[in-house]
């Protein structure tokens, strides 16, 4: 029963409820309808309600007193039958409850036996697994020992083979050394014989050569004296020529240095003067242009007062285009001040760059892109270097600067 309560408590509660309901029906059930076969009288309507045992007994006694003897006997018979039926139902319910209890106990016993069997099977499986693991470990240990023995045997065989190879190599080396010593001794003896023959031949040749050498030595000394005199004369001439060339090169370099210094100084002075003149000319032209634009705007406003400012389609006016061209010319002059032709470069070249600048005239790093090369990489690099050295570039301010945030610059020296 406890096992059933643990597995399905709801079923136990329903079973108890049904038993209680059956018991209540057995104890308080009453037949509230009367048989209608009593002399053709209309059946009486009896109102009934479920009461406790004392009230039920009083009500039954009252009904019996109102009935006639025959009806009373029939009612008693029926009451006896109903009591017998209820007793049978009670006994059947008790039998069912006992059967259910026994079934629950049997189920609990079987569940306990099943769990015990499962636990025993699990323990047996664990024991077998442990035994299998132990057997596997034993076999692994035996395999490791066998492999270690094989490894040691192989190492011993390898050591024996190595020692045998070393011994064979030593013996072969001794044999080769002995053969080499014998060969060298034979060669030494043959060489000694050849040397003796050669010595004798050499002595004869030396005697003859001595005579020839004496004559040749005299000629050699005379030739050497002539060659020495010619060499000294050539060295002296070469030294004088080198000194002359060195002096000419030093003078040329000094002249070039002085010319370059003078040129740089002149360029610096001209740059300062040009910058001052350009600044003054720029300011004057800007002032004149501003006055002219104000005059044009006033004249336009006077002639067409109903036209809204800035509604002319968004294009550049001729005055704005002139200002843009003017600033591009000033930028070109500024770059030319910092440009120097590479050596051996021809004139008439031009290169085109795409440039982005800040409002202060400084080039945005990484923004310079070559749009059209001159075909000469050295000229392109010199122009690019001059463009960077010309920072900050003279760019306009205000609304006109938008035309120079990113512009195409064509450089022609």
PDB file of C-alpha atoms in Angstrom, residues 61-354:
ATOM      1  CA  UNK A  61     -41.451   4.287  12.173  1.00  0.00           C
ATOM      2  CA  UNK A  62     -43.836   7.082  11.142  1.00  0.00           C
ATOM      3  CA  UNK A  63     -44.206   5.671   7.640  1.00  0.00           C
ATOM      4  CA  UNK A  64     -44.880   2.189   9.022  1.00  0.00           C
ATOM      5  CA  UNK A  65     -47.623   3.492  11.280  1.00  0.00           C
ATOM      6  CA  UNK A  66     -49.408   5.178   8.392  1.00  0.00           C
ATOM      7  CA  UNK A  67     -49.342   2.121   6.174  1.00  0.00           C
ATOM      8  CA  UNK A  68     -51.835  -0.691   6.444  1.00  0.00           C
ATOM      9  CA  UNK A  69     -50.652  -4.070   7.670  1.00  0.00           C
ATOM     10  CA  UNK A  70     -50.313  -5.562   4.214  1.00  0.00           C
ATOM     11  CA  UNK A  71     -48.388  -2.578   2.949  1.00  0.00           C
ATOM     12  CA  UNK A  72     -46.398  -2.576   6.148  1.00  0.00           C
ATOM     13  CA  UNK A  73     -45.511  -6.208   5.605  1.00  0.00           C
ATOM     14  CA  UNK A  74     -44.535  -5.452   2.015  1.00  0.00           C
ATOM     15  CA  UNK A  75     -42.463  -2.519   3.172  1.00  0.00           C
ATOM     16  CA  UNK A  76     -40.788  -4.635   5.791  1.00  0.00           C
ATOM     17  CA  UNK A  77     -40.064  -7.318   3.233  1.00  0.00           C
ATOM     18  CA  UNK A  78     -38.614  -4.755   0.872  1.00  0.00           C
ATOM     19  CA  UNK A  79     -36.668  -3.151   3.693  1.00  0.00           C
ATOM     20  CA  UNK A  80     -35.263  -6.573   4.563  1.00  0.00           C
ATOM     21  CA  UNK A  81     -34.348  -7.174   0.939  1.00  0.00           C
ATOM     22  CA  UNK A  82     -32.754  -3.720   0.748  1.00  0.00           C
ATOM     23  CA  UNK A  83     -30.832  -4.385   3.939  1.00  0.00           C
ATOM     24  CA  UNK A  84     -29.704  -7.749   2.562  1.00  0.00           C
ATOM     25  CA  UNK A  85     -28.695  -6.103  -0.688  1.00  0.00           C
ATOM     26  CA  UNK A  86     -26.781  -3.401   1.143  1.00  0.00           C
ATOM     27  CA  UNK A  87     -25.100  -5.992   3.336  1.00  0.00           C
ATOM     28  CA  UNK A  88     -24.128  -7.922   0.203  1.00  0.00           C
ATOM     29  CA  UNK A  89     -22.807  -4.740  -1.360  1.00  0.00           C
ATOM     30  CA  UNK A  90     -20.931  -3.920   1.831  1.00  0.00           C
ATOM     31  CA  UNK A  91     -19.391  -7.354   1.917  1.00  0.00           C
ATOM     32  CA  UNK A  92     -18.571  -7.123  -1.793  1.00  0.00           C
ATOM     33  CA  UNK A  93     -16.989  -3.717  -1.191  1.00  0.00           C
ATOM     34  CA  UNK A  94     -15.063  -5.084   1.747  1.00  0.00           C
ATOM     35  CA  UNK A  95     -13.970  -8.024  -0.406  1.00  0.00           C
ATOM     36  CA  UNK A  96     -12.941  -5.638  -3.176  1.00  0.00           C
ATOM     37  CA  UNK A  97     -11.070  -3.453  -0.692  1.00  0.00           C
ATOM     38  CA  UNK A  98      -9.341  -6.523   0.730  1.00  0.00           C
ATOM     39  CA  UNK A  99      -8.546  -7.704  -2.815  1.00  0.00           C
ATOM     40  CA  UNK A 100      -7.206  -4.261  -3.696  1.00  0.00           C
ATOM     41  CA  UNK A 101      -5.182  -4.166  -0.496  1.00  0.00           C
ATOM     42  CA  UNK A 102      -3.760  -7.590  -1.232  1.00  0.00           C
ATOM     43  CA  UNK A 103      -3.141  -6.583  -4.845  1.00  0.00           C
ATOM     44  CA  UNK A 104      -1.398  -3.414  -3.640  1.00  0.00           C
ATOM     45  CA  UNK A 105       0.699  -5.411  -1.195  1.00  0.00           C
ATOM     46  CA  UNK A 106       1.502  -7.941  -3.941  1.00  0.00           C
ATOM     47  CA  UNK A 107       2.398  -5.118  -6.308  1.00  0.00           C
ATOM     48  CA  UNK A 108       4.547  -3.514  -3.607  1.00  0.00           C
ATOM     49  CA  UNK A 109       6.197  -6.856  -2.915  1.00  0.00           C
ATOM     50  CA  UNK A 110       6.805  -7.416  -6.639  1.00  0.00           C
ATOM     51  CA  UNK A 111       8.117  -3.864  -6.995  1.00  0.00           C
ATOM     52  CA  UNK A 112      10.466  -4.423  -4.065  1.00  0.00           C
ATOM     53  CA  UNK A 113      11.572  -7.736  -5.553  1.00  0.00           C
ATOM     54  CA  UNK A 114      12.011  -6.081  -8.957  1.00  0.00           C
ATOM     55  CA  UNK A 115      14.070  -3.274  -7.448  1.00  0.00           C
ATOM     56  CA  UNK A 116      16.076  -5.766  -5.406  1.00  0.00           C
ATOM     57  CA  UNK A 117      16.657  -7.797  -8.595  1.00  0.00           C
ATOM     58  CA  UNK A 118      17.626  -4.645 -10.467  1.00  0.00           C
ATOM     59  CA  UNK A 119      19.988  -3.629  -7.645  1.00  0.00           C
ATOM     60  CA  UNK A 120      21.486  -7.115  -7.616  1.00  0.00           C
ATOM     61  CA  UNK A 121      21.816  -7.041 -11.402  1.00  0.00           C
ATOM     62  CA  UNK A 122      23.404  -3.583 -11.219  1.00  0.00           C
ATOM     63  CA  UNK A 123      25.831  -4.724  -8.555  1.00  0.00           C
ATOM     64  CA  UNK A 124      26.589  -7.866 -10.547  1.00  0.00           C
ATOM     65  CA  UNK A 125      27.151  -5.709 -13.663  1.00  0.00           C
ATOM     66  CA  UNK A 126      29.424  -3.398 -11.657  1.00  0.00           C
ATOM     67  CA  UNK A 127      31.278  -6.410 -10.284  1.00  0.00           C
ATOM     68  CA  UNK A 128      31.654  -7.865 -13.773  1.00  0.00           C
ATOM     69  CA  UNK A 129      32.719  -4.441 -15.144  1.00  0.00           C
ATOM     70  CA  UNK A 130      35.270  -4.085 -12.335  1.00  0.00           C
ATOM     71  CA  UNK A 131      36.491  -7.618 -13.048  1.00  0.00           C
ATOM     72  CA  UNK A 132      36.661  -6.794 -16.775  1.00  0.00           C
ATOM     73  CA  UNK A 133      38.577  -3.594 -16.008  1.00  0.00           C
ATOM     74  CA  UNK A 134      40.951  -5.469 -13.737  1.00  0.00           C
ATOM     75  CA  UNK A 135      41.403  -8.133 -16.418  1.00  0.00           C
ATOM     76  CA  UNK A 136      41.981  -5.415 -19.056  1.00  0.00           C
ATOM     77  CA  UNK A 137      44.486  -3.660 -16.780  1.00  0.00           C
ATOM     78  CA  UNK A 138      46.230  -6.981 -16.106  1.00  0.00           C
ATOM     79  CA  UNK A 139      46.398  -7.718 -19.847  1.00  0.00           C
ATOM     80  CA  UNK A 140      47.566  -4.155 -20.536  1.00  0.00           C
ATOM     81  CA  UNK A 141      50.292  -4.549 -17.873  1.00  0.00           C
ATOM     82  CA  UNK A 142      51.311  -7.890 -19.387  1.00  0.00           C
ATOM     83  CA  UNK A 143      51.320  -6.303 -22.870  1.00  0.00           C
ATOM     84  CA  UNK A 144      53.387  -3.376 -21.589  1.00  0.00           C
ATOM     85  CA  UNK A 145      55.820  -5.764 -19.911  1.00  0.00           C
ATOM     86  CA  UNK A 146      56.021  -7.825 -23.119  1.00  0.00           C
ATOM     87  CA  UNK A 147      56.647  -4.697 -25.179  1.00  0.00           C
ATOM     88  CA  UNK A 148      59.241  -3.487 -22.675  1.00  0.00           C
ATOM     89  CA  UNK A 149      60.982  -6.859 -22.876  1.00  0.00           C
ATOM     90  CA  UNK A 150      60.855  -6.711 -26.677  1.00  0.00           C
ATOM     91  CA  UNK A 151      62.182  -3.146 -26.585  1.00  0.00           C
ATOM     92  CA  UNK A 152      65.038  -4.136 -24.281  1.00  0.00           C
ATOM     93  CA  UNK A 153      65.795  -7.165 -26.469  1.00  0.00           C
ATOM     94  CA  UNK A 154      65.746  -4.963 -29.568  1.00  0.00           C
ATOM     95  CA  UNK A 155      67.975  -2.434 -27.794  1.00  0.00           C
ATOM     96  CA  UNK A 156      70.358  -5.247 -26.823  1.00  0.00           C
ATOM     97  CA  UNK A 157      70.362  -6.536 -30.413  1.00  0.00           C
ATOM     98  CA  UNK A 158      70.946  -3.015 -31.727  1.00  0.00           C
ATOM     99  CA  UNK A 159      73.785  -2.500 -29.225  1.00  0.00           C
ATOM    100  CA  UNK A 160      75.350  -5.806 -30.250  1.00  0.00           C
ATOM    101  CA  UNK A 161      74.996  -4.923 -33.935  1.00  0.00           C
ATOM    102  CA  UNK A 162      76.455  -1.478 -33.289  1.00  0.00           C
ATOM    103  CA  UNK A 163      79.433  -2.942 -31.461  1.00  0.00           C
ATOM    104  CA  UNK A 164      79.925  -5.521 -34.210  1.00  0.00           C
ATOM    105  CA  UNK A 165      79.740  -2.773 -36.833  1.00  0.00           C
ATOM    106  CA  UNK A 166      82.217  -0.653 -34.880  1.00  0.00           C
ATOM    107  CA  UNK A 167      84.573  -3.658 -34.604  1.00  0.00           C
ATOM    108  CA  UNK A 168      84.237  -4.367 -38.328  1.00  0.00           C
ATOM    109  CA  UNK A 169      84.807  -0.710 -39.125  1.00  0.00           C
ATOM    110  CA  UNK A 170      87.865  -0.636 -36.858  1.00  0.00           C
ATOM    111  CA  UNK A 171      89.305  -3.710 -38.535  1.00  0.00           C
ATOM    112  CA  UNK A 172      88.536  -2.285 -41.976  1.00  0.00           C
ATOM    113  CA  UNK A 173      90.204   0.967 -40.994  1.00  0.00           C
ATOM    114  CA  UNK A 174      93.298  -0.902 -39.727  1.00  0.00           C
ATOM    115  CA  UNK A 175      93.405  -2.901 -42.971  1.00  0.00           C
ATOM    116  CA  UNK A 176      93.053   0.234 -45.087  1.00  0.00           C
ATOM    117  CA  UNK A 177      95.672   2.014 -42.955  1.00  0.00           C
ATOM    118  CA  UNK A 178      98.113  -0.863 -43.456  1.00  0.00           C
ATOM    119  CA  UNK A 179      97.409  -0.888 -47.212  1.00  0.00           C
ATOM    120  CA  UNK A 180      97.819   2.876 -47.343  1.00  0.00           C
ATOM    121  CA  UNK A 181     101.104   2.663 -45.432  1.00  0.00           C
ATOM    122  CA  UNK A 182     102.393   0.007 -47.841  1.00  0.00           C
ATOM    123  CA  UNK A 183     101.281   2.083 -50.836  1.00  0.00           C
ATOM    124  CA  UNK A 184     102.935   5.184 -49.431  1.00  0.00           C
ATOM    125  CA  UNK A 185     106.132   3.278 -48.735  1.00  0.00           C
ATOM    126  CA  UNK A 186     106.187   2.006 -52.341  1.00  0.00           C
ATOM    127  CA  UNK A 187     105.463   5.488 -53.611  1.00  0.00           C
ATOM    128  CA  UNK A 188     108.181   6.882 -51.352  1.00  0.00           C
ATOM    129  CA  UNK A 189     110.711   4.460 -52.678  1.00  0.00           C
ATOM    130  CA  UNK A 190     109.696   5.120 -56.296  1.00  0.00           C
ATOM    131  CA  UNK A 191     109.749   8.828 -55.607  1.00  0.00           C
ATOM    132  CA  UNK A 192     113.178   8.529 -54.069  1.00  0.00           C
ATOM    133  CA  UNK A 193     114.399   6.739 -57.171  1.00  0.00           C
ATOM    134  CA  UNK A 194     112.792   9.326 -59.441  1.00  0.00           C
ATOM    135  CA  UNK A 195     114.182  12.105 -57.277  1.00  0.00           C
ATOM    136  CA  UNK A 196     117.676  10.699 -57.537  1.00  0.00           C
ATOM    137  CA  UNK A 197     117.380  10.474 -61.306  1.00  0.00           C
ATOM    138  CA  UNK A 198     115.860  13.911 -61.482  1.00  0.00           C
ATOM    139  CA  UNK A 199     118.545  15.264 -59.175  1.00  0.00           C
ATOM    140  CA  UNK A 200     121.233  14.042 -61.427  1.00  0.00           C
ATOM    141  CA  UNK A 201     119.437  15.343 -64.481  1.00  0.00           C
ATOM    142  CA  UNK A 202     118.822  18.589 -62.665  1.00  0.00           C
ATOM    143  CA  UNK A 203     122.422  18.971 -61.753  1.00  0.00           C
ATOM    144  CA  UNK A 204     123.315  18.633 -65.426  1.00  0.00           C
ATOM    145  CA  UNK A 205     120.523  20.927 -66.426  1.00  0.00           C
ATOM    146  CA  UNK A 206     121.474  23.319 -63.667  1.00  0.00           C
ATOM    147  CA  UNK A 207     124.981  23.504 -64.891  1.00  0.00           C
ATOM    148  CA  UNK A 208     123.761  24.241 -68.365  1.00  0.00           C
ATOM    149  CA  UNK A 209     121.098  26.576 -67.068  1.00  0.00           C
ATOM    150  CA  UNK A 210     123.592  28.406 -64.911  1.00  0.00           C
ATOM    151  CA  UNK A 211     125.420  29.450 -67.921  1.00  0.00           C
ATOM    152  CA  UNK A 212     122.192  30.424 -69.689  1.00  0.00           C
ATOM    153  CA  UNK A 213     120.953  32.107 -66.493  1.00  0.00           C
ATOM    154  CA  UNK A 214     124.046  34.197 -66.172  1.00  0.00           C
ATOM    155  CA  UNK A 215     123.484  35.481 -69.644  1.00  0.00           C
ATOM    156  CA  UNK A 216     119.771  35.922 -69.110  1.00  0.00           C
ATOM    157  CA  UNK A 217     120.361  37.620 -65.759  1.00  0.00           C
ATOM    158  CA  UNK A 218     122.465  40.219 -67.380  1.00  0.00           C
ATOM    159  CA  UNK A 219     119.734  40.841 -69.955  1.00  0.00           C
ATOM    160  CA  UNK A 220     117.053  40.785 -67.251  1.00  0.00           C
ATOM    161  CA  UNK A 221     118.868  43.311 -65.115  1.00  0.00           C
ATOM    162  CA  UNK A 222     119.201  45.590 -68.053  1.00  0.00           C
ATOM    163  CA  UNK A 223     115.491  45.185 -68.919  1.00  0.00           C
ATOM    164  CA  UNK A 224     114.555  45.641 -65.272  1.00  0.00           C
ATOM    165  CA  UNK A 225     116.503  48.839 -65.094  1.00  0.00           C
ATOM    166  CA  UNK A 226     114.728  50.114 -68.181  1.00  0.00           C
ATOM    167  CA  UNK A 227     111.304  48.983 -66.868  1.00  0.00           C
ATOM    168  CA  UNK A 228     111.948  50.572 -63.474  1.00  0.00           C
ATOM    169  CA  UNK A 229     112.832  53.835 -65.084  1.00  0.00           C
ATOM    170  CA  UNK A 230     109.726  53.704 -67.274  1.00  0.00           C
ATOM    171  CA  UNK A 231     107.533  52.747 -64.268  1.00  0.00           C
ATOM    172  CA  UNK A 232     108.811  55.601 -62.159  1.00  0.00           C
ATOM    173  CA  UNK A 233     108.257  58.004 -65.002  1.00  0.00           C
ATOM    174  CA  UNK A 234     104.705  56.676 -65.542  1.00  0.00           C
ATOM    175  CA  UNK A 235     103.930  56.860 -61.785  1.00  0.00           C
ATOM    176  CA  UNK A 236     105.176  60.413 -61.653  1.00  0.00           C
ATOM    177  CA  UNK A 237     103.060  61.342 -64.653  1.00  0.00           C
ATOM    178  CA  UNK A 238     100.026  59.563 -63.211  1.00  0.00           C
ATOM    179  CA  UNK A 239     100.535  61.290 -59.839  1.00  0.00           C
ATOM    180  CA  UNK A 240     100.731  64.678 -61.456  1.00  0.00           C
ATOM    181  CA  UNK A 241      97.665  63.928 -63.594  1.00  0.00           C
ATOM    182  CA  UNK A 242      95.731  62.730 -60.512  1.00  0.00           C
ATOM    183  CA  UNK A 243      96.711  65.853 -58.584  1.00  0.00           C
ATOM    184  CA  UNK A 244      95.621  68.019 -61.472  1.00  0.00           C
ATOM    185  CA  UNK A 245      92.272  66.218 -61.785  1.00  0.00           C
ATOM    186  CA  UNK A 246      91.735  66.317 -58.040  1.00  0.00           C
ATOM    187  CA  UNK A 247      92.426  70.029 -57.995  1.00  0.00           C
ATOM    188  CA  UNK A 248      90.057  70.565 -60.929  1.00  0.00           C
ATOM    189  CA  UNK A 249      87.354  68.404 -59.268  1.00  0.00           C
ATOM    190  CA  UNK A 250      87.754  70.255 -55.952  1.00  0.00           C
ATOM    191  CA  UNK A 251      87.553  73.585 -57.734  1.00  0.00           C
ATOM    192  CA  UNK A 252      84.487  72.445 -59.672  1.00  0.00           C
ATOM    193  CA  UNK A 253      82.769  71.201 -56.543  1.00  0.00           C
ATOM    194  CA  UNK A 254      83.612  74.371 -54.685  1.00  0.00           C
ATOM    195  CA  UNK A 255      82.256  76.405 -57.561  1.00  0.00           C
ATOM    196  CA  UNK A 256      79.115  74.273 -57.677  1.00  0.00           C
ATOM    197  CA  UNK A 257      78.715  74.590 -53.910  1.00  0.00           C
ATOM    198  CA  UNK A 258      79.110  78.309 -54.020  1.00  0.00           C
ATOM    199  CA  UNK A 259      76.760  78.517 -56.985  1.00  0.00           C
ATOM    200  CA  UNK A 260      74.235  76.295 -55.216  1.00  0.00           C
ATOM    201  CA  UNK A 261      74.528  78.369 -52.051  1.00  0.00           C
ATOM    202  CA  UNK A 262      74.110  81.544 -54.032  1.00  0.00           C
ATOM    203  CA  UNK A 263      71.200  80.012 -55.904  1.00  0.00           C
ATOM    204  CA  UNK A 264      69.554  78.883 -52.690  1.00  0.00           C
ATOM    205  CA  UNK A 265      70.079  82.266 -51.131  1.00  0.00           C
ATOM    206  CA  UNK A 266      68.688  83.944 -54.229  1.00  0.00           C
ATOM    207  CA  UNK A 267      65.727  81.556 -54.277  1.00  0.00           C
ATOM    208  CA  UNK A 268      65.096  82.221 -50.601  1.00  0.00           C
ATOM    209  CA  UNK A 269      65.198  85.977 -51.150  1.00  0.00           C
ATOM    210  CA  UNK A 270      63.040  85.701 -54.233  1.00  0.00           C
ATOM    211  CA  UNK A 271      60.638  83.386 -52.375  1.00  0.00           C
ATOM    212  CA  UNK A 272      60.291  85.830 -49.535  1.00  0.00           C
ATOM    213  CA  UNK A 273      59.834  88.722 -51.910  1.00  0.00           C
ATOM    214  CA  UNK A 274      57.423  86.748 -54.076  1.00  0.00           C
ATOM    215  CA  UNK A 275      55.495  85.590 -51.021  1.00  0.00           C
ATOM    216  CA  UNK A 276      55.196  89.153 -49.776  1.00  0.00           C
ATOM    217  CA  UNK A 277      54.218  90.398 -53.223  1.00  0.00           C
ATOM    218  CA  UNK A 278      51.794  87.515 -53.727  1.00  0.00           C
ATOM    219  CA  UNK A 279      50.247  88.094 -50.327  1.00  0.00           C
ATOM    220  CA  UNK A 280      49.860  91.785 -51.005  1.00  0.00           C
ATOM    221  CA  UNK A 281      48.568  91.127 -54.504  1.00  0.00           C
ATOM    222  CA  UNK A 282      46.223  88.476 -53.175  1.00  0.00           C
ATOM    223  CA  UNK A 283      44.853  90.775 -50.495  1.00  0.00           C
ATOM    224  CA  UNK A 284      44.438  93.604 -52.968  1.00  0.00           C
ATOM    225  CA  UNK A 285      42.752  91.382 -55.498  1.00  0.00           C
ATOM    226  CA  UNK A 286      40.481  89.875 -52.847  1.00  0.00           C
ATOM    227  CA  UNK A 287      39.507  93.337 -51.703  1.00  0.00           C
ATOM    228  CA  UNK A 288      38.844  94.457 -55.278  1.00  0.00           C
ATOM    229  CA  UNK A 289      36.944  91.274 -56.003  1.00  0.00           C
ATOM    230  CA  UNK A 290      34.868  91.686 -52.835  1.00  0.00           C
ATOM    231  CA  UNK A 291      34.053  95.278 -53.762  1.00  0.00           C
ATOM    232  CA  UNK A 292      33.144  94.203 -57.279  1.00  0.00           C
ATOM    233  CA  UNK A 293      30.979  91.333 -56.011  1.00  0.00           C
ATOM    234  CA  UNK A 294      29.229  93.664 -53.581  1.00  0.00           C
ATOM    235  CA  UNK A 295      28.635  96.117 -56.384  1.00  0.00           C
ATOM    236  CA  UNK A 296      27.298  93.367 -58.656  1.00  0.00           C
ATOM    237  CA  UNK A 297      25.072  92.062 -55.849  1.00  0.00           C
ATOM    238  CA  UNK A 298      23.742  95.541 -55.141  1.00  0.00           C
ATOM    239  CA  UNK A 299      23.134  96.139 -58.839  1.00  0.00           C
ATOM    240  CA  UNK A 300      21.387  92.749 -59.148  1.00  0.00           C
ATOM    241  CA  UNK A 301      19.267  93.441 -56.091  1.00  0.00           C
ATOM    242  CA  UNK A 302      18.413  96.867 -57.433  1.00  0.00           C
ATOM    243  CA  UNK A 303      17.414  95.538 -60.843  1.00  0.00           C
ATOM    244  CA  UNK A 304      15.675  92.326 -59.663  1.00  0.00           C
ATOM    245  CA  UNK A 305      14.491  92.858 -56.074  1.00  0.00           C
ATOM    246  CA  UNK A 306      12.063  89.952 -56.255  1.00  0.00           C
ATOM    247  CA  UNK A 307      14.758  87.226 -56.969  1.00  0.00           C
ATOM    248  CA  UNK A 308      15.811  85.198 -53.934  1.00  0.00           C
ATOM    249  CA  UNK A 309      19.627  85.109 -53.300  1.00  0.00           C
ATOM    250  CA  UNK A 310      21.293  81.803 -54.131  1.00  0.00           C
ATOM    251  CA  UNK A 311      18.501  80.581 -56.371  1.00  0.00           C
ATOM    252  CA  UNK A 312      20.411  80.717 -59.611  1.00  0.00           C
ATOM    253  CA  UNK A 313      20.808  76.986 -60.095  1.00  0.00           C
ATOM    254  CA  UNK A 314      23.870  76.285 -57.893  1.00  0.00           C
ATOM    255  CA  UNK A 315      26.562  76.865 -60.609  1.00  0.00           C
ATOM    256  CA  UNK A 316      29.779  78.894 -60.167  1.00  0.00           C
ATOM    257  CA  UNK A 317      29.764  82.488 -61.284  1.00  0.00           C
ATOM    258  CA  UNK A 318      32.500  83.868 -63.483  1.00  0.00           C
ATOM    259  CA  UNK A 319      33.922  85.765 -60.515  1.00  0.00           C
ATOM    260  CA  UNK A 320      34.095  82.617 -58.404  1.00  0.00           C
ATOM    261  CA  UNK A 321      35.707  80.729 -61.278  1.00  0.00           C
ATOM    262  CA  UNK A 322      38.298  83.496 -61.616  1.00  0.00           C
ATOM    263  CA  UNK A 323      39.040  83.271 -57.914  1.00  0.00           C
ATOM    264  CA  UNK A 324      39.427  79.481 -58.174  1.00  0.00           C
ATOM    265  CA  UNK A 325      41.804  79.832 -61.123  1.00  0.00           C
ATOM    266  CA  UNK A 326      43.703  82.504 -59.237  1.00  0.00           C
ATOM    267  CA  UNK A 327      44.205  80.301 -56.174  1.00  0.00           C
ATOM    268  CA  UNK A 328      45.273  77.374 -58.349  1.00  0.00           C
ATOM    269  CA  UNK A 329      47.889  79.624 -59.953  1.00  0.00           C
ATOM    270  CA  UNK A 330      49.112  80.733 -56.539  1.00  0.00           C
ATOM    271  CA  UNK A 331      49.360  77.102 -55.409  1.00  0.00           C
ATOM    272  CA  UNK A 332      51.312  76.259 -58.598  1.00  0.00           C
ATOM    273  CA  UNK A 333      53.741  79.125 -57.945  1.00  0.00           C
ATOM    274  CA  UNK A 334      54.170  77.971 -54.354  1.00  0.00           C
ATOM    275  CA  UNK A 335      55.002  74.434 -55.451  1.00  0.00           C
ATOM    276  CA  UNK A 336      57.439  75.661 -58.149  1.00  0.00           C
ATOM    277  CA  UNK A 337      59.430  77.475 -55.457  1.00  0.00           C
ATOM    278  CA  UNK A 338      60.184  74.107 -53.865  1.00  0.00           C
ATOM    279  CA  UNK A 339      60.724  72.127 -57.095  1.00  0.00           C
ATOM    280  CA  UNK A 340      64.126  71.175 -58.552  1.00  0.00           C
ATOM    281  CA  UNK A 341      64.555  69.344 -61.846  1.00  0.00           C
ATOM    282  CA  UNK A 342      66.157  65.906 -61.436  1.00  0.00           C
ATOM    283  CA  UNK A 343      69.564  65.652 -63.174  1.00  0.00           C
ATOM    284  CA  UNK A 344      69.304  64.981 -66.902  1.00  0.00           C
ATOM    285  CA  UNK A 345      65.558  65.569 -66.977  1.00  0.00           C
ATOM    286  CA  UNK A 346      64.008  67.171 -70.029  1.00  0.00           C
ATOM    287  CA  UNK A 347      61.598  70.095 -69.734  1.00  0.00           C
ATOM    288  CA  UNK A 348      57.978  70.346 -70.781  1.00  0.00           C
ATOM    289  CA  UNK A 349      56.700  67.550 -68.496  1.00  0.00           C
ATOM    290  CA  UNK A 350      53.540  67.734 -66.375  1.00  0.00           C
ATOM    291  CA  UNK A 351      51.848  65.564 -63.784  1.00  0.00           C
ATOM    292  CA  UNK A 352      48.315  65.628 -62.321  1.00  0.00           C
ATOM    293  CA  UNK A 353      47.435  64.893 -58.688  1.00  0.00           C
ATOM    294  CA  UNK A 354      44.161  64.543 -56.757  1.00  0.00           C
TER     295      UNK A 354
END
